Amino acid sequence: MSSRQGKDGGTRSFCFRFRVITDTHVRADEQHTHNVNLERALQDIAANGTGSVGIMHAGDVTDHGFPDEYEAWNRNWHRFGGAVPPLYVTMGNHDVALENWEAPLGQFLRGTGAEGIYHDHWIDGYHFIFLGTEEGLELFSSLSEKQLAWLDDKLGENAAADRPVFVFLHQPLLNTVAGSYEAQRWYGVVQDADLRAVLARHPQVILFTGHTHWELDASHTSYGVEGEGR
C-alpha cells in the first residue's frame, strides 16, 4: 500500500502490484539450474503474489531461442495454471539467433504469446510498454525510427504527471545501472541517444531492464533515484 498527493492537495491511497523477472534463460533440460530457478520463482510468486496484476518479463526467456526451450518454458509456466498472474514479455538477445532473424522471431512470438516485437497494455489504469530489438544482434538491441516514434506517441497517451508509465527493454542504457558501464560491456541500445531523448520528454517513465545479471544487492542496481544511482 502506498500513498501520493493528488492534484487537489489531498493524499490518495492506492495499492498496485506487479512482478518483474528477467533472464530466465530456460533450457530444454527440465533439470537444468535455469529451469529449476524459474520454477522456484513461480512458486514464490504463486505463494506471495496475491493481488499482482502481471508478471513482466524483461527478456532472455530462453537461452538460445530454440523451439524445445520454449516448450520447456511453457511446460513450466502452465504447471502453475491460474496460480500466477498473466505474463507480459519483451525479447532479449538470447531469444533470437544471429544467422536467421525471422525464424527465431517467430519462435519467440509463438512460444511466449507476445503480440509483437513491441506492444503496450493498459492495466488498471496504468500504462505498460514493452520494447524489443528489430535486429538479431549479439548483445545490443536496435530500435527503428518507427518504434521510437511509436514509443513517443504511446508515452503521451492519456499521460499524467502523477501517474507513472512502466517501460520494459532487455538492454539497459549506457552508464546507468550496475553492469551497464562501457568497460563492463553489458549495456546497450544502438540508438542510445535517441531513446534517451524520447524518455526525457516523459519524466513519469520508469524503465525496467535486464541483461546484466548483476545481483539486486549490488550498488547502482537502480538509477535516477533522488538524482543518484543506487
XYZ file of N, CA and C in Angstrom:
690
model
N 0.845 -1.182 0.000
C 0.000 0.000 0.000
C 0.888 1.242 0.000
N 0.586 2.198 -0.859
C 1.357 3.432 -0.945
C 0.401 4.603 -0.951
N 0.959 5.790 -0.806
C 0.135 6.992 -0.881
C 0.855 8.037 -1.691
N 0.094 8.973 -2.253
C 0.673 10.067 -3.016
C -0.279 11.249 -2.944
N 0.257 12.428 -3.214
C -0.555 13.631 -3.158
C -1.310 13.810 -4.456
N -2.607 14.009 -4.354
C -3.430 14.225 -5.532
C -3.385 15.667 -5.987
N -3.986 15.940 -7.147
C -3.983 17.288 -7.703
C -4.724 18.279 -6.808
N -5.642 17.775 -5.990
C -6.399 18.646 -5.108
C -5.684 18.919 -3.795
N -4.456 18.414 -3.665
C -3.675 18.633 -2.466
C -3.866 17.571 -1.411
N -4.864 16.728 -1.569
C -5.113 15.653 -0.616
C -4.228 14.453 -0.898
N -4.259 13.543 0.036
C -3.465 12.328 -0.107
C -4.361 11.176 -0.528
N -3.968 10.499 -1.601
C -4.725 9.359 -2.086
C -3.958 8.078 -1.816
N -4.645 7.073 -1.358
C -4.032 5.767 -1.138
C -4.353 4.853 -2.309
N -3.400 4.030 -2.678
C -3.639 3.082 -3.747
C -2.791 1.849 -3.508
N -3.210 0.779 -4.065
C -2.484 -0.483 -3.938
C -2.349 -1.067 -5.333
N -1.125 -1.196 -5.798
C -0.909 -1.653 -7.163
C 0.378 -2.453 -7.179
N 0.292 -3.698 -7.581
C 1.459 -4.579 -7.541
C 1.631 -5.310 -8.856
N 2.877 -5.470 -9.259
C 3.213 -6.368 -10.357
C 4.598 -6.929 -10.088
N 4.918 -8.023 -10.737
C 6.190 -8.706 -10.534
C 7.067 -8.532 -11.774
N 8.358 -8.376 -11.560
C 9.300 -8.247 -12.668
C 10.339 -9.356 -12.556
N 10.497 -10.137 -13.629
C 11.559 -11.136 -13.708
C 12.307 -10.918 -15.015
N 13.472 -11.499 -15.121
C 14.249 -11.338 -16.352
C 15.310 -12.431 -16.426
N 15.828 -12.633 -17.626
C 16.980 -13.510 -17.864
C 16.787 -14.894 -17.248
N 15.662 -15.508 -17.564
C 15.409 -16.863 -17.070
C 16.222 -17.912 -17.829
N 16.568 -17.653 -19.084
C 17.485 -18.500 -19.861
C 17.111 -19.990 -19.809
N 15.857 -20.263 -20.014
C 15.370 -21.643 -19.923
C 16.041 -22.522 -20.979
N 16.394 -23.733 -20.571
C 16.972 -24.754 -21.447
C 15.948 -25.853 -21.706
N 16.275 -26.745 -22.635
C 15.393 -27.876 -22.932
C 15.377 -28.883 -21.785
N 16.459 -28.969 -21.035
C 16.595 -29.896 -19.919
C 15.817 -29.372 -18.711
N 14.772 -30.073 -18.322
C 13.923 -29.636 -17.215
C 14.698 -29.528 -15.901
N 15.794 -30.272 -15.780
C 16.561 -30.274 -14.531
C 17.685 -29.249 -14.531
N 17.815 -28.507 -15.623
C 18.876 -27.500 -15.661
C 18.640 -26.443 -14.587
N 19.718 -25.886 -14.063
C 19.625 -24.887 -12.994
C 18.710 -23.731 -13.369
N 18.756 -23.280 -14.628
C 17.912 -22.166 -15.049
C 16.433 -22.523 -14.926
N 16.092 -23.722 -15.346
C 14.693 -24.160 -15.271
C 14.233 -24.303 -13.833
N 15.098 -24.849 -13.003
C 14.762 -25.005 -11.586
C 14.574 -23.641 -10.937
N 15.431 -22.677 -11.290
C 15.296 -21.322 -10.740
C 13.978 -20.685 -11.158
N 13.571 -20.891 -12.411
C 12.285 -20.361 -12.858
C 11.147 -20.970 -12.056
N 11.188 -22.281 -11.877
C 10.120 -22.937 -11.128
C 10.043 -22.385 -9.706
N 11.193 -22.176 -9.086
C 11.203 -21.625 -7.728
C 10.638 -20.210 -7.704
N 10.986 -19.419 -8.723
C 10.463 -18.055 -8.793
C 8.945 -18.058 -8.938
N 8.421 -18.940 -9.774
C 6.978 -19.016 -9.965
C 6.280 -19.541 -8.709
N 6.935 -20.461 -8.018
C 6.390 -20.929 -6.750
C 6.275 -19.776 -5.760
N 7.313 -18.956 -5.710
C 7.314 -17.818 -4.792
C 6.219 -16.820 -5.153
N 6.072 -16.548 -6.451
C 5.036 -15.614 -6.888
C 3.648 -16.174 -6.592
N 3.469 -17.475 -6.838
C 2.173 -18.093 -6.559
C 1.821 -17.991 -5.081
N 2.843 -18.126 -4.226
C 2.602 -18.103 -2.781
C 2.459 -16.691 -2.231
N 3.167 -15.731 -2.829
C 3.245 -14.401 -2.223
C 2.778 -13.265 -3.133
N 2.299 -13.601 -4.321
C 1.968 -12.567 -5.288
C 0.504 -12.230 -5.388
N -0.250 -12.493 -4.335
C -1.680 -12.196 -4.361
C -1.913 -10.720 -4.665
N -2.785 -10.456 -5.614
C -3.102 -9.086 -5.972
C -2.225 -8.504 -7.057
N -1.211 -9.232 -7.499
C -0.356 -8.733 -8.582
C -1.119 -8.751 -9.904
N -0.945 -7.707 -10.709
C -1.678 -7.613 -11.966
C -0.949 -8.288 -13.118
N 0.300 -8.676 -12.923
C 1.016 -9.329 -14.001
C 2.439 -9.674 -13.613
N 3.026 -10.567 -14.381
C 4.460 -10.851 -14.331
C 5.065 -10.243 -15.584
N 5.961 -9.293 -15.405
C 6.585 -8.591 -16.517
C 7.992 -9.162 -16.716
N 8.215 -9.770 -17.865
C 9.496 -10.424 -18.152
C 10.316 -9.513 -19.060
N 11.521 -9.162 -18.610
C 12.354 -8.207 -19.337
C 13.344 -8.860 -20.295
N 13.065 -10.085 -20.729
C 13.828 -10.652 -21.835
C 14.822 -11.741 -21.474
N 15.306 -12.440 -22.510
C 16.072 -13.675 -22.388
C 15.231 -14.734 -21.674
N 14.086 -14.971 -22.247
C 13.206 -16.036 -21.758
C 13.924 -17.377 -21.863
N 14.551 -17.618 -23.013
C 15.277 -18.862 -23.272
C 16.762 -18.582 -23.401
N 17.544 -19.646 -23.440
C 18.995 -19.479 -23.529
C 19.490 -19.371 -24.966
N 18.752 -19.988 -25.912
C 19.198 -19.974 -27.307
C 18.089 -19.660 -28.300
N 16.860 -19.534 -27.835
C 15.744 -19.309 -28.745
C 15.305 -20.556 -29.491
N 15.675 -21.755 -28.988
C 15.329 -22.997 -29.659
C 13.879 -23.388 -29.352
N 13.202 -24.051 -30.309
C 11.816 -24.472 -30.062
C 11.646 -25.337 -28.822
N 12.588 -26.270 -28.579
C 12.418 -27.145 -27.410
C 12.605 -26.391 -26.102
N 13.306 -25.247 -26.154
C 13.430 -24.415 -24.955
C 12.114 -23.705 -24.652
N 11.431 -23.230 -25.691
C 10.111 -22.621 -25.470
C 9.110 -23.668 -24.993
N 9.249 -24.900 -25.481
C 8.377 -25.967 -24.992
C 8.598 -26.194 -23.497
N 9.866 -26.185 -23.078
C 10.163 -26.343 -21.652
C 9.639 -25.153 -20.861
N 9.788 -23.951 -21.403
C 9.244 -22.757 -20.753
C 7.741 -22.906 -20.524
N 7.031 -23.308 -21.561
C 5.573 -23.403 -21.457
C 5.132 -24.534 -20.534
N 5.851 -25.628 -20.501
C 5.525 -26.689 -19.555
C 5.657 -26.181 -18.119
N 6.729 -25.448 -17.874
C 6.951 -24.902 -16.536
C 5.885 -23.876 -16.192
N 5.583 -23.018 -17.146
C 4.602 -21.960 -16.907
C 3.203 -22.531 -16.644
N 2.784 -23.439 -17.497
C 1.423 -23.980 -17.391
C 1.246 -24.888 -16.180
N 2.338 -25.318 -15.615
C 2.270 -26.133 -14.411
C 1.594 -25.381 -13.266
N 1.675 -24.052 -13.335
C 1.107 -23.238 -12.257
C -0.305 -22.766 -12.561
N -0.779 -23.021 -13.771
C -2.152 -22.696 -14.125
C -2.524 -21.274 -13.751
N -3.637 -21.112 -13.068
C -4.097 -19.785 -12.678
C -3.528 -19.298 -11.365
N -2.494 -19.960 -10.851
C -1.923 -19.573 -9.558
C -1.003 -18.360 -9.663
N -0.602 -18.005 -10.891
C 0.283 -16.851 -11.079
C -0.416 -15.828 -11.976
N -0.018 -14.566 -11.885
C -0.643 -13.524 -12.704
C -0.331 -13.714 -14.188
N -1.005 -12.970 -15.070
C -0.728 -13.048 -16.509
C 0.705 -12.637 -16.836
N 1.204 -13.159 -17.942
C 2.567 -12.886 -18.382
C 2.579 -11.825 -19.477
N 3.516 -10.875 -19.356
C 3.802 -9.891 -20.394
C 5.314 -9.919 -20.604
N 5.766 -9.932 -21.843
C 7.175 -10.243 -22.070
C 7.774 -9.389 -23.176
N 9.057 -9.081 -23.018
C 9.828 -8.468 -24.082
C 10.971 -9.402 -24.471
N 11.627 -9.105 -25.560
C 12.572 -10.030 -26.166
C 14.015 -9.666 -25.819
N 14.792 -10.681 -25.435
C 16.207 -10.478 -25.169
C 17.076 -10.983 -26.292
N 18.371 -10.697 -26.204
C 19.292 -11.107 -27.267
C 19.419 -12.626 -27.355
N 19.234 -13.345 -26.242
C 19.318 -14.800 -26.281
C 18.080 -15.440 -26.911
N 17.030 -14.666 -27.060
C 15.799 -15.206 -27.643
C 15.835 -15.225 -29.163
N 16.857 -14.617 -29.759
C 16.935 -14.555 -31.223
C 18.314 -15.018 -31.680
N 18.340 -15.804 -32.759
C 19.599 -16.285 -33.319
C 20.125 -15.280 -34.325
N 21.447 -15.209 -34.454
C 22.052 -14.199 -35.308
C 21.943 -14.546 -36.794
N 21.987 -15.826 -37.109
C 22.111 -16.191 -38.518
C 20.783 -16.152 -39.265
N 19.680 -16.146 -38.574
C 18.387 -16.183 -39.252
C 17.364 -15.479 -38.376
N 17.131 -14.208 -38.658
C 16.309 -13.361 -37.787
C 14.850 -13.786 -37.766
N 14.282 -14.091 -38.907
C 12.846 -14.323 -38.982
C 12.410 -15.577 -38.214
N 13.175 -16.660 -38.337
C 12.782 -17.904 -37.673
C 12.731 -17.764 -36.154
N 13.805 -17.273 -35.491
C 13.730 -17.148 -34.035
C 12.713 -16.122 -33.575
N 12.491 -15.078 -34.374
C 11.469 -14.102 -34.010
C 10.098 -14.779 -33.946
N 9.792 -15.590 -34.967
C 8.529 -16.309 -34.969
C 8.424 -17.273 -33.807
N 9.533 -17.936 -33.470
C 9.531 -18.853 -32.341
C 9.275 -18.110 -31.034
N 9.872 -16.934 -30.904
C 9.658 -16.135 -29.693
C 8.190 -15.735 -29.557
N 7.603 -15.251 -30.650
C 6.210 -14.803 -30.595
C 5.272 -15.967 -30.290
N 5.502 -17.104 -30.947
C 4.650 -18.272 -30.691
C 4.885 -18.838 -29.293
N 6.147 -18.876 -28.893
C 6.491 -19.514 -27.627
C 6.056 -18.736 -26.402
N 5.964 -17.411 -26.516
C 5.619 -16.584 -25.365
C 4.224 -15.979 -25.455
N 3.634 -15.992 -26.660
C 2.338 -15.345 -26.839
C 2.423 -13.846 -26.937
N 3.626 -13.296 -27.083
C 3.786 -11.844 -27.230
C 3.077 -11.371 -28.494
N 2.514 -10.180 -28.433
C 1.730 -9.660 -29.550
C 2.594 -9.129 -30.690
N 3.849 -8.865 -30.417
C 4.732 -8.344 -31.449
C 6.084 -8.016 -30.847
N 6.981 -7.483 -31.660
C 8.292 -7.089 -31.166
C 8.142 -6.014 -30.096
N 7.215 -5.081 -30.319
C 6.902 -4.082 -29.295
C 5.389 -3.975 -29.173
N 4.934 -3.753 -27.950
C 3.495 -3.765 -27.669
C 3.244 -3.028 -26.367
N 1.987 -2.653 -26.130
C 1.644 -1.942 -24.898
C 0.318 -2.440 -24.347
N 0.117 -2.195 -23.060
C -1.075 -2.670 -22.370
C -1.460 -1.663 -21.293
N -2.762 -1.383 -21.189
C -3.289 -0.618 -20.066
C -3.832 -1.610 -19.047
N -3.307 -1.524 -17.819
C -3.708 -2.447 -16.764
C -4.121 -1.627 -15.543
N -5.374 -1.724 -15.189
C -5.899 -0.997 -14.025
C -5.545 0.485 -14.068
N -5.610 1.064 -15.271
C -5.367 2.492 -15.420
C -3.915 2.887 -15.558
N -3.009 1.910 -15.595
C -1.581 2.195 -15.743
C -1.084 1.626 -17.074
N -0.132 2.336 -17.667
C 0.361 2.000 -18.995
C 1.662 1.209 -18.877
N 1.694 0.040 -19.505
C 2.888 -0.809 -19.568
C 3.306 -0.922 -21.031
N 4.568 -0.611 -21.307
C 5.064 -0.575 -22.685
C 6.292 -1.473 -22.796
N 6.300 -2.333 -23.810
C 7.366 -3.307 -23.998
C 8.056 -3.054 -25.338
N 9.357 -2.837 -25.288
C 10.156 -2.575 -26.487
C 10.956 -3.819 -26.848
N 11.472 -3.865 -28.082
C 12.255 -5.025 -28.486
C 13.130 -4.740 -29.688
N 14.230 -5.473 -29.763
C 15.163 -5.292 -30.865
C 14.526 -5.679 -32.198
N 14.943 -4.992 -33.238
C 14.474 -5.311 -34.591
C 15.600 -5.851 -35.458
N 16.708 -6.224 -34.811
C 17.800 -6.913 -35.470
C 18.316 -7.995 -34.528
N 18.825 -9.085 -35.104
C 19.369 -10.163 -34.292
C 20.820 -9.928 -33.942
N 21.086 -8.936 -33.080
C 22.452 -8.587 -32.700
C 22.923 -9.461 -31.539
N 24.237 -9.566 -31.397
C 24.779 -10.453 -30.367
C 24.434 -9.969 -28.958
N 24.612 -8.680 -28.685
C 24.384 -8.150 -27.348
C 23.409 -6.982 -27.320
N 23.474 -6.116 -28.306
C 22.698 -4.878 -28.297
C 21.280 -5.098 -28.815
N 20.438 -4.114 -28.542
C 19.133 -4.040 -29.199
C 19.168 -2.892 -30.196
N 18.374 -3.007 -31.239
C 18.283 -1.979 -32.266
C 16.816 -1.608 -32.452
N 16.502 -0.342 -32.203
C 15.133 0.151 -32.262
C 14.981 1.060 -33.468
N 14.041 0.751 -34.327
C 13.845 1.538 -35.548
C 13.264 2.910 -35.222
N 13.360 3.830 -36.190
C 12.721 5.137 -36.041
C 11.225 4.979 -35.827
N 10.633 3.999 -36.496
C 9.202 3.747 -36.337
C 8.867 3.343 -34.904
N 9.683 2.461 -34.329
C 9.425 2.029 -32.953
C 9.599 3.193 -31.976
N 10.630 4.015 -32.165
C 10.857 5.147 -31.279
C 9.736 6.172 -31.390
N 9.233 6.389 -32.591
C 8.100 7.307 -32.769
C 6.847 6.739 -32.114
N 6.654 5.437 -32.258
C 5.525 4.762 -31.595
C 5.615 4.932 -30.087
N 6.834 4.744 -29.537
C 7.035 4.898 -28.100
C 6.696 6.310 -27.650
N 7.164 7.302 -28.395
C 6.888 8.696 -28.054
C 5.384 8.953 -28.020
N 4.674 8.441 -29.020
C 3.211 8.604 -29.057
C 2.545 7.900 -27.876
N 2.980 6.681 -27.598
C 2.368 5.913 -26.517
C 2.600 6.563 -25.160
N 3.783 7.149 -24.974
C 4.081 7.791 -23.697
C 3.230 9.035 -23.466
N 2.757 9.616 -24.542
C 1.887 10.773 -24.413
C 0.414 10.428 -24.304
N 0.087 9.152 -24.425
C -1.305 8.704 -24.440
C -1.898 8.748 -23.031
N -2.886 9.618 -22.847
C -3.537 9.769 -21.527
C -2.517 9.986 -20.421
N -1.478 10.748 -20.720
C -0.384 10.933 -19.769
C -0.804 11.845 -18.621
N -0.253 11.563 -17.451
C -0.472 12.405 -16.278
C 0.815 12.419 -15.467
N 1.198 13.588 -14.988
C 2.467 13.734 -14.282
C 2.532 12.893 -13.016
N 1.370 12.636 -12.402
C 1.358 11.891 -11.142
C 1.065 10.413 -11.328
N 1.115 9.933 -12.579
C 0.860 8.517 -12.832
C 2.018 7.937 -13.634
N 2.816 7.042 -13.049
C 3.976 6.506 -13.769
C 3.577 5.641 -14.947
N 4.466 5.599 -15.932
C 4.355 4.683 -17.062
C 5.528 3.722 -16.960
N 5.277 2.440 -17.109
C 6.296 1.414 -16.920
C 6.747 0.890 -18.289
N 8.029 1.068 -18.579
C 8.599 0.668 -19.870
C 9.614 -0.446 -19.629
N 9.591 -1.441 -20.506
C 10.467 -2.605 -20.365
C 11.288 -2.789 -21.642
N 12.593 -2.935 -21.464
C 13.516 -3.213 -22.558
C 14.623 -4.083 -21.994
N 15.070 -5.072 -22.737
C 16.049 -6.010 -22.188
C 17.365 -5.330 -21.845
N 17.920 -4.575 -22.789
C 19.236 -3.986 -22.590
C 19.136 -2.612 -21.921
N 20.008 -2.330 -20.936
C 19.988 -1.022 -20.286
C 20.698 0.040 -21.121
N 20.404 1.276 -20.797
C 21.118 2.399 -21.387
C 22.538 2.459 -20.826
N 23.444 3.018 -21.604
C 24.852 3.111 -21.230
C 25.031 3.957 -19.964
N 25.873 3.473 -19.056
C 26.261 4.210 -17.847
C 25.064 4.542 -16.960
N 24.185 3.560 -16.777
C 23.056 3.773 -15.874
C 23.138 2.770 -14.725
N 22.577 1.603 -14.892
C 22.532 0.627 -13.801
C 23.812 -0.204 -13.733
N 23.942 -0.974 -12.647
C 25.101 -1.841 -12.466
C 25.294 -2.753 -13.676
N 26.525 -2.811 -14.164
C 26.847 -3.639 -15.316
C 26.734 -2.937 -16.645
N 26.204 -1.701 -16.651
C 25.962 -1.016 -17.930
C 27.050 -0.018 -18.291
N 28.105 0.045 -17.485
C 29.180 0.970 -17.808
C 29.997 0.411 -18.970
N 30.576 1.291 -19.747
C 31.176 0.875 -21.015
C 32.206 -0.230 -20.830
N 33.046 -0.129 -19.801
C 34.074 -1.138 -19.578
C 33.478 -2.486 -19.190
N 32.244 -2.465 -18.669
C 31.590 -3.705 -18.255
C 30.887 -4.405 -19.417
N 30.619 -3.671 -20.477
C 30.111 -4.201 -21.741
C 28.623 -4.509 -21.746
N 27.997 -4.681 -20.588
C 26.625 -5.182 -20.568
C 25.596 -4.059 -20.622
N 25.754 -3.177 -21.583
C 24.692 -2.279 -21.974
C 24.289 -2.783 -23.339
N 23.405 -2.490 -24.156
C 23.256 -1.249 -24.637
C 22.221 -1.287 -25.758
N 21.936 -0.115 -26.176
C 20.977 0.153 -27.242
C 21.716 0.899 -28.357
N 21.611 0.427 -29.575
C 22.292 1.093 -30.691
C 21.883 2.564 -30.742
N 20.617 2.823 -30.546
C 20.074 4.182 -30.608
C 19.967 4.780 -29.202
N 21.032 4.640 -28.408
C 21.021 5.077 -27.015
C 20.587 6.539 -26.885
N 21.199 7.430 -27.642
C 20.883 8.866 -27.543
C 19.448 9.147 -27.968
N 18.979 8.467 -29.002
C 17.607 8.689 -29.479
C 16.585 8.222 -28.451
N 16.839 7.070 -27.834
C 15.921 6.574 -26.811
C 15.920 7.501 -25.598
N 17.091 7.967 -25.190
C 17.158 8.910 -24.067
C 16.353 10.177 -24.362
N 16.424 10.647 -25.596
C 15.706 11.874 -25.956
C 14.199 11.672 -25.835
N 13.711 10.497 -26.244
C 12.279 10.214 -26.110
C 11.895 10.152 -24.640
N 12.655 9.415 -23.848
C 12.333 9.258 -22.436
C 12.399 10.588 -21.690
N 13.317 11.454 -22.094
C 13.467 12.742 -21.415
C 12.230 13.613 -21.567
N 11.464 13.403 -22.622
C 10.245 14.184 -22.825
C 9.090 13.684 -21.948
N 9.315 12.569 -21.262
C 8.238 11.960 -20.467
C 8.801 11.545 -19.106
N 8.958 12.479 -18.196
C 9.638 12.190 -16.920
C 8.896 11.236 -16.007
N 7.658 10.891 -16.336
C 6.915 9.939 -15.499
C 7.287 8.490 -15.789
N 8.202 8.258 -16.743
C 8.575 6.894 -17.130
C 9.465 6.248 -16.070
N 9.192 4.977 -15.795
C 10.095 4.115 -15.035
C 10.508 2.993 -15.978
N 11.806 2.886 -16.258
C 12.337 1.924 -17.219
C 12.918 0.727 -16.486
N 12.456 -0.473 -16.851
C 12.982 -1.722 -16.313
C 13.802 -2.421 -17.403
N 14.985 -2.912 -17.019
C 15.839 -3.628 -17.963
C 16.401 -4.883 -17.288
N 17.025 -5.736 -18.097
C 17.684 -6.938 -17.590
C 19.100 -6.994 -18.119
N 19.510 -8.158 -18.622
C 20.704 -8.326 -19.437
C 22.007 -8.412 -18.653
N 22.159 -7.660 -17.564
C 23.465 -7.562 -16.919
C 23.741 -8.690 -15.929
N 22.697 -9.295 -15.376
C 22.818 -10.403 -14.421
C 23.456 -9.982 -13.095
N 23.485 -8.702 -12.791
C 24.029 -8.271 -11.508
C 23.008 -8.539 -10.409
N 23.513 -8.863 -9.219
C 22.646 -9.165 -8.093
C 21.916 -7.903 -7.629
N 20.725 -8.092 -7.080
C 19.909 -6.958 -6.670
C 20.535 -6.169 -5.525
N 21.390 -6.809 -4.727
C 22.001 -6.075 -3.628
C 23.313 -5.404 -4.023
N 23.696 -5.480 -5.310
C 24.863 -4.746 -5.793
C 24.545 -3.254 -5.841
N 25.572 -2.432 -5.727
C 25.350 -0.989 -5.815
C 24.949 -0.604 -7.232
N 24.175 0.452 -7.343
C 23.746 1.005 -8.639
C 22.853 0.055 -9.431
N 22.048 -0.758 -8.755
C 21.106 -1.588 -9.493
C 19.906 -0.787 -9.963
N 19.730 0.417 -9.428
C 18.722 1.340 -9.959
C 19.398 2.680 -10.191
N 18.815 3.465 -11.066
C 19.431 4.711 -11.491
C 18.382 5.805 -11.498
N 18.796 6.998 -11.046
C 17.900 8.134 -11.073
C 17.029 8.246 -9.848
N 17.322 7.484 -8.795
C 16.567 7.603 -7.547
C 17.139 8.773 -6.755
N 16.323 9.806 -6.568
C 16.743 11.027 -5.911
C 18.023 11.574 -6.531
N 18.130 11.422 -7.853
C 19.234 12.026 -8.590
C 20.507 11.236 -8.624
N 20.563 10.071 -7.964
C 21.788 9.310 -7.935
C 21.504 7.841 -8.222
N 22.505 7.164 -8.818
C 22.390 5.727 -8.982
C 22.489 5.047 -7.627
N 21.746 3.949 -7.439
C 21.756 3.233 -6.155
C 21.803 1.744 -6.382
